[in-house]
Tab-separated table of C-alpha atoms in Angstrom:
chain	number	residue	atom	x	y	z
A	81	MET	CA	-23.334	194.243	-104.736
A	82	HIS	CA	-25.491	191.573	-106.420
A	83	LEU	CA	-23.632	189.538	-109.003
A	84	ARG	CA	-25.648	187.727	-111.637
A	85	LYS	CA	-24.791	184.049	-111.927
A	86	PRO	CA	-22.762	183.132	-115.018
A	87	VAL	CA	-24.641	181.268	-117.706
A	88	LEU	CA	-23.683	177.605	-117.872
A	89	LEU	CA	-22.832	176.621	-121.442
A	90	VAL	CA	-22.546	172.848	-121.815
A	91	VAL	CA	-20.134	172.158	-124.679
A	92	ALA	CA	-20.849	168.817	-126.326
A	93	HIS	CA	-18.883	167.152	-129.098
A	94	GLY	CA	-21.782	166.430	-131.430
A	95	SER	CA	-22.422	163.423	-133.651
A	96	ARG	CA	-24.203	162.349	-136.827
A	97	ASP	CA	-25.977	159.812	-134.616
A	98	PRO	CA	-29.243	161.434	-133.459
A	99	ARG	CA	-29.077	159.499	-130.177
A	100	HIS	CA	-26.084	161.620	-129.159
A	101	ALA	CA	-27.847	164.999	-129.191
A	102	ALA	CA	-30.993	163.498	-127.650
A	103	THR	CA	-28.936	162.166	-124.732
A	104	VAL	CA	-27.109	165.469	-124.251
A	105	HIS	CA	-30.412	167.342	-124.144
A	106	ALA	CA	-31.822	164.833	-121.630
A	107	LEU	CA	-28.811	165.418	-119.385
A	108	VAL	CA	-29.166	169.190	-119.659
A	109	ARG	CA	-32.854	168.962	-118.745
A	110	ARG	CA	-31.882	167.080	-115.596
A	111	VAL	CA	-29.307	169.774	-114.741
A	112	ARG	CA	-31.961	172.471	-115.147
A	113	ALA	CA	-34.336	170.539	-112.925
A	114	LEU	CA	-31.703	170.303	-110.206
A	115	ARG	CA	-31.087	174.060	-110.247
A	116	PRO	CA	-34.095	175.930	-111.632
A	117	GLY	CA	-32.589	179.388	-111.116
A	118	LEU	CA	-29.575	178.701	-113.318
A	119	ARG	CA	-29.606	179.415	-117.038
A	120	VAL	CA	-28.172	176.423	-118.892
A	121	GLU	CA	-27.477	176.431	-122.630
A	122	THR	CA	-26.098	173.714	-124.916
A	123	GLY	CA	-23.683	174.132	-127.808
A	124	PHE	CA	-22.070	171.553	-130.091
A	125	LEU	CA	-18.585	171.556	-131.562
A	126	ASP	CA	-19.625	169.689	-134.698
A	127	PHE	CA	-22.511	167.988	-136.550
A	128	ASN	CA	-25.355	169.389	-134.417
A	129	ILE	CA	-26.933	172.766	-133.792
A	130	PRO	CA	-26.772	175.140	-132.104
A	131	SER	CA	-23.030	175.531	-132.470
A	132	VAL	CA	-20.957	176.791	-129.560
A	133	GLN	CA	-20.106	179.933	-131.506
A	134	GLY	CA	-23.760	180.561	-132.320
A	135	VAL	CA	-24.811	180.262	-128.680
A	136	LEU	CA	-22.046	182.615	-127.557
A	137	GLU	CA	-23.026	185.215	-130.139
A	138	SER	CA	-26.667	184.994	-129.052
A	139	LEU	CA	-25.725	185.401	-125.388
A	140	ALA	CA	-23.577	188.435	-126.162
A	141	ALA	CA	-26.406	189.982	-128.180
A	142	GLU	CA	-28.714	189.576	-125.163
A	143	GLY	CA	-26.273	191.440	-122.945
A	144	VAL	CA	-24.912	188.463	-121.030
A	145	ARG	CA	-21.446	189.106	-119.633
A	146	ASP	CA	-20.326	185.980	-117.792
A	147	VAL	CA	-20.296	182.410	-119.076
A	148	VAL	CA	-18.913	179.168	-117.707
A	149	ALA	CA	-18.153	176.855	-120.630
A	150	LEU	CA	-18.256	173.288	-119.383
A	151	PRO	CA	-16.753	170.587	-121.631
A	152	LEU	CA	-19.025	167.549	-121.714
A	153	LEU	CA	-15.955	165.327	-121.646
A	154	LEU	CA	-14.737	162.618	-119.293
A	155	THR	CA	-11.015	163.101	-119.834
A	156	ARG	CA	-8.754	166.029	-120.551
A	157	ALA	CA	-7.631	165.161	-124.079
A	158	PHE	CA	-7.431	167.007	-127.419
A	159	HIS	CA	-10.936	168.493	-127.409
A	160	ALA	CA	-10.497	169.990	-123.930
A	161	LYS	CA	-6.944	171.163	-124.567
A	162	ALA	CA	-7.251	172.495	-128.112
A	163	ASP	CA	-10.667	172.455	-129.794
A	164	ILE	CA	-12.739	174.065	-127.071
A	165	PRO	CA	-10.221	176.806	-126.147
A	166	ALA	CA	-9.931	177.662	-129.857
A	167	VAL	CA	-13.706	178.076	-130.195
A	168	LEU	CA	-13.928	180.129	-126.999
A	169	ARG	CA	-11.199	182.485	-128.223
A	170	GLU	CA	-13.472	183.376	-131.147
A	171	ALA	CA	-16.294	184.422	-128.834
A	172	PRO	CA	-17.569	188.017	-128.837
A	173	PRO	CA	-15.134	190.148	-126.810
A	174	ARG	CA	-17.807	191.462	-124.424
A	175	LEU	CA	-18.175	187.964	-122.926
A	176	ARG	CA	-16.104	186.882	-119.943
A	177	ILE	CA	-15.737	183.133	-120.355
A	178	ARG	CA	-14.212	180.638	-117.980
A	179	GLN	CA	-13.655	177.088	-119.169
A	180	ALA	CA	-14.582	174.611	-116.439
A	181	ASP	CA	-12.731	171.386	-115.821
A	182	VAL	CA	-13.739	168.202	-117.610
A	183	LEU	CA	-16.002	165.863	-115.679
A	184	GLY	CA	-13.587	163.074	-114.878
A	185	PRO	CA	-12.198	161.638	-112.824
A	186	SER	CA	-14.763	161.822	-110.028
A	187	PRO	CA	-16.255	159.473	-107.424
A	188	LEU	CA	-19.666	160.511	-108.776
A	189	LEU	CA	-18.803	158.892	-112.101
A	190	LEU	CA	-17.850	155.636	-110.394
A	191	THR	CA	-21.200	155.690	-108.608
A	192	ALA	CA	-22.975	156.298	-111.910
A	193	LEU	CA	-21.086	153.411	-113.537
A	194	GLU	CA	-22.137	151.050	-110.751
A	195	HIS	CA	-25.745	152.141	-110.986
A	196	ARG	CA	-25.717	151.448	-114.730
A	197	LEU	CA	-24.338	147.960	-114.038
A	198	TYR	CA	-27.038	147.286	-111.454
A	199	GLU	CA	-29.690	148.484	-113.894
A	200	ALA	CA	-28.279	145.969	-116.404
A	201	GLY	CA	-28.800	143.056	-114.010
A	202	LEU	CA	-25.960	142.941	-111.495
A	203	ASN	CA	-26.421	143.565	-107.780
A	204	PRO	CA	-23.951	144.617	-105.074
A	205	ALA	CA	-23.535	141.019	-103.905
A	206	ASP	CA	-22.042	140.169	-107.331
A	207	LYS	CA	-19.072	142.535	-107.013
A	208	SER	CA	-16.477	140.163	-105.608
A	209	SER	CA	-17.118	137.559	-108.315
A	210	THR	CA	-17.496	139.947	-111.274
A	211	GLY	CA	-14.780	141.324	-113.497
A	212	VAL	CA	-15.518	144.674	-115.110
A	213	VAL	CA	-14.263	146.158	-118.341
A	214	LEU	CA	-14.061	149.947	-118.056
A	215	ALA	CA	-14.578	150.687	-121.745
A	216	SER	CA	-13.821	154.214	-122.906
A	217	ALA	CA	-13.806	155.807	-126.343
A	218	GLY	CA	-10.005	155.940	-126.436
A	219	SER	CA	-7.509	158.686	-127.116
A	220	SER	CA	-4.037	159.262	-128.513
A	221	ASP	CA	-3.337	161.537	-125.530
A	222	PRO	CA	-1.138	159.704	-122.979
A	223	GLU	CA	-2.595	161.756	-120.110
A	224	ALA	CA	-6.134	160.632	-120.962
A	225	ILE	CA	-5.080	156.989	-121.240
A	226	ALA	CA	-3.289	157.138	-117.893
A	227	VAL	CA	-6.401	158.587	-116.258
A	228	ILE	CA	-8.538	155.680	-117.488
A	229	ALA	CA	-5.993	153.202	-116.104
A	230	ASP	CA	-5.994	155.024	-112.750
A	231	ILE	CA	-9.794	154.952	-112.611
A	232	ALA	CA	-9.796	151.205	-113.302
A	233	ARG	CA	-7.340	150.618	-110.434
A	234	GLU	CA	-9.355	152.809	-108.083
A	235	TRP	CA	-12.595	151.061	-108.997
A	236	TRP	CA	-11.068	147.628	-108.446
A	237	HIS	CA	-10.262	148.609	-104.858
A	238	THR	CA	-13.993	149.044	-104.166
A	239	GLY	CA	-14.489	145.275	-104.242
A	240	TRP	CA	-14.755	144.010	-107.819
A	241	CYS	CA	-13.033	140.739	-108.767
A	242	ALA	CA	-10.966	142.728	-111.269
A	243	VAL	CA	-11.295	145.836	-113.410
A	244	ARG	CA	-9.568	146.281	-116.752
A	245	PRO	CA	-9.514	149.372	-118.983
A	246	ALA	CA	-10.346	149.037	-122.668
A	247	PHE	CA	-10.634	151.437	-125.586
A	248	ALA	CA	-12.810	151.642	-128.672
A	249	SER	CA	-10.194	153.518	-130.697
A	250	ALA	CA	-6.632	154.848	-130.732
A	251	SER	CA	-5.415	152.670	-127.854
A	252	LEU	CA	-5.341	149.042	-126.742
A	253	PRO	CA	-6.708	146.747	-125.452
A	254	ARG	CA	-10.079	146.553	-127.164
A	255	THR	CA	-13.199	145.654	-125.208
A	256	GLU	CA	-13.294	142.063	-126.468
A	257	ASP	CA	-9.670	141.502	-125.452
A	258	ALA	CA	-10.320	142.777	-121.931
A	259	VAL	CA	-13.403	140.528	-121.670
A	260	ARG	CA	-11.294	137.488	-122.556
A	261	GLU	CA	-8.586	138.514	-120.112
A	262	LEU	CA	-11.093	138.665	-117.272
A	263	ARG	CA	-12.435	135.237	-118.259
A	264	ALA	CA	-8.887	133.883	-118.141
A	265	LEU	CA	-8.427	135.375	-114.671
A	266	GLY	CA	-11.283	133.199	-113.456
A	267	CYS	CA	-13.918	135.861	-112.760
A	268	GLU	CA	-17.296	134.170	-112.406
A	269	ARG	CA	-18.963	136.725	-114.659
A	270	VAL	CA	-17.770	139.607	-116.833
A	271	ALA	CA	-19.506	142.962	-117.207
A	272	VAL	CA	-18.754	145.838	-119.565
A	273	ALA	CA	-19.273	149.378	-118.265
A	274	PRO	CA	-19.071	151.985	-121.055
A	275	TYR	CA	-17.235	155.034	-119.749
A	276	VAL	CA	-18.932	157.259	-122.305
A	277	LEU	CA	-21.608	159.907	-121.999
A	278	ALA	CA	-23.788	159.374	-125.055
A	279	PRO	CA	-24.484	156.816	-127.789
A	280	GLY	CA	-22.642	156.944	-131.085
A	281	ARG	CA	-20.170	155.124	-133.304
A	282	LEU	CA	-17.565	154.379	-130.628
A	283	PRO	CA	-20.084	153.284	-127.971
A	284	ASP	CA	-21.561	150.957	-130.609
A	285	ARG	CA	-18.074	149.542	-131.101
A	286	ILE	CA	-17.858	148.951	-127.341
A	287	ALA	CA	-21.186	147.117	-127.449
A	288	THR	CA	-19.955	144.900	-130.281
A	289	GLY	CA	-16.818	144.077	-128.292
A	290	ALA	CA	-18.994	143.118	-125.320
A	291	ALA	CA	-20.645	140.264	-127.213
A	292	GLU	CA	-18.960	137.622	-125.020
A	293	ALA	CA	-19.620	139.450	-121.741
A	294	ASP	CA	-22.438	138.504	-119.392
A	295	VAL	CA	-23.589	142.062	-118.778
A	296	LEU	CA	-23.424	145.248	-120.837
A	297	ALA	CA	-24.356	148.465	-119.049
A	298	ASP	CA	-25.856	151.502	-120.735
A	299	VAL	CA	-23.878	154.686	-121.400
A	300	LEU	CA	-23.744	157.189	-118.550
A	301	GLY	CA	-26.133	159.571	-120.288
A	302	PRO	CA	-28.433	161.614	-118.045
A	303	ALA	CA	-27.539	159.712	-114.876
A	304	PRO	CA	-28.349	161.767	-111.754
A	305	GLU	CA	-24.705	161.632	-110.661
A	306	VAL	CA	-23.559	163.078	-113.992
A	307	ALA	CA	-26.010	165.975	-113.677
A	308	ARG	CA	-24.794	166.676	-110.149
A	309	LEU	CA	-21.206	166.574	-111.369
A	310	LEU	CA	-21.923	169.157	-114.069
A	311	LEU	CA	-23.191	171.511	-111.396
A	312	ARG	CA	-20.174	170.806	-109.211
A	313	ARG	CA	-17.794	171.705	-112.044
A	314	TYR	CA	-19.856	174.827	-112.757
A	315	ASP	CA	-19.686	175.891	-109.106
A	316	GLU	CA	-15.925	175.336	-108.975
A	317	ALA	CA	-15.384	177.458	-112.072
A	318	SER	CA	-17.769	180.156	-110.841
A	319	VAL	CA	-15.957	180.471	-107.511
A	320	LYS	CA	-12.616	180.806	-109.290
A	321	ALA	CA	-14.038	183.491	-111.573
A	322	LEU	CA	-15.544	185.384	-108.619
A	323	LEU	CA	-12.257	185.298	-106.718
A	324	ARG	CA	-10.408	186.549	-109.760
A	325	THR	CA	-12.903	189.435	-110.111
A	326	ARG	CA	-12.566	190.418	-106.463
A	327	ILE	CA	-8.778	190.265	-106.583
A	328	GLY	CA	-8.830	192.434	-109.726
A	329	ALA	CA	-11.160	194.959	-108.089
A	330	SER	CA	-8.954	195.259	-104.995
A	331	ALA	CA	-5.671	195.523	-106.870
């Protein structure tokens, strides 16, 4: 029996900053280019259109049955645990929706971070003498904060002089404090790597805090590794959904 592939619905947060939606759409275009046979839609939780609910209603009206909703998030915090499930529960009942895992942590994201640093002027020979600030948006969720700290430790073991986490909101330290700490440690140069997907208010705050750093990388945006990771999370969720369907059919 031929089973139609679930539609991939990329669920983005949304922002008043027009750079945010433009970056999300650029990433989605790269995902489509990597897998031309897959239908990929984009929905926003707030500020931008189309809304997640609007996309789901349109898909149901077309006769779509299966959807993988993929949170465009780097950590499993409030949006992944509460906001997105709440929106998906309001979807038309004919849709079978599986929420995929958030993107992080993943080795692909570390690779994307390094590529952004190299694009900003570093090279691999600089690693041992460079301290890096892993600057994320921040969260009040202890699980999300612990994940960022774990990523920083893992990244440090790949050869950097030091790696320190920092947060633009909700948690400490701030980017500027982490930059000064790395200076005090004696790192020859200090780089700031924004662990964020798209521009906006908090990434701008990270950039302001990086004023005393030697290098500021761009946001992850439509990096090739991020696009590949979206497809990996989609595939993982699709396999789980297929197994669940087969188990249900054989029960």
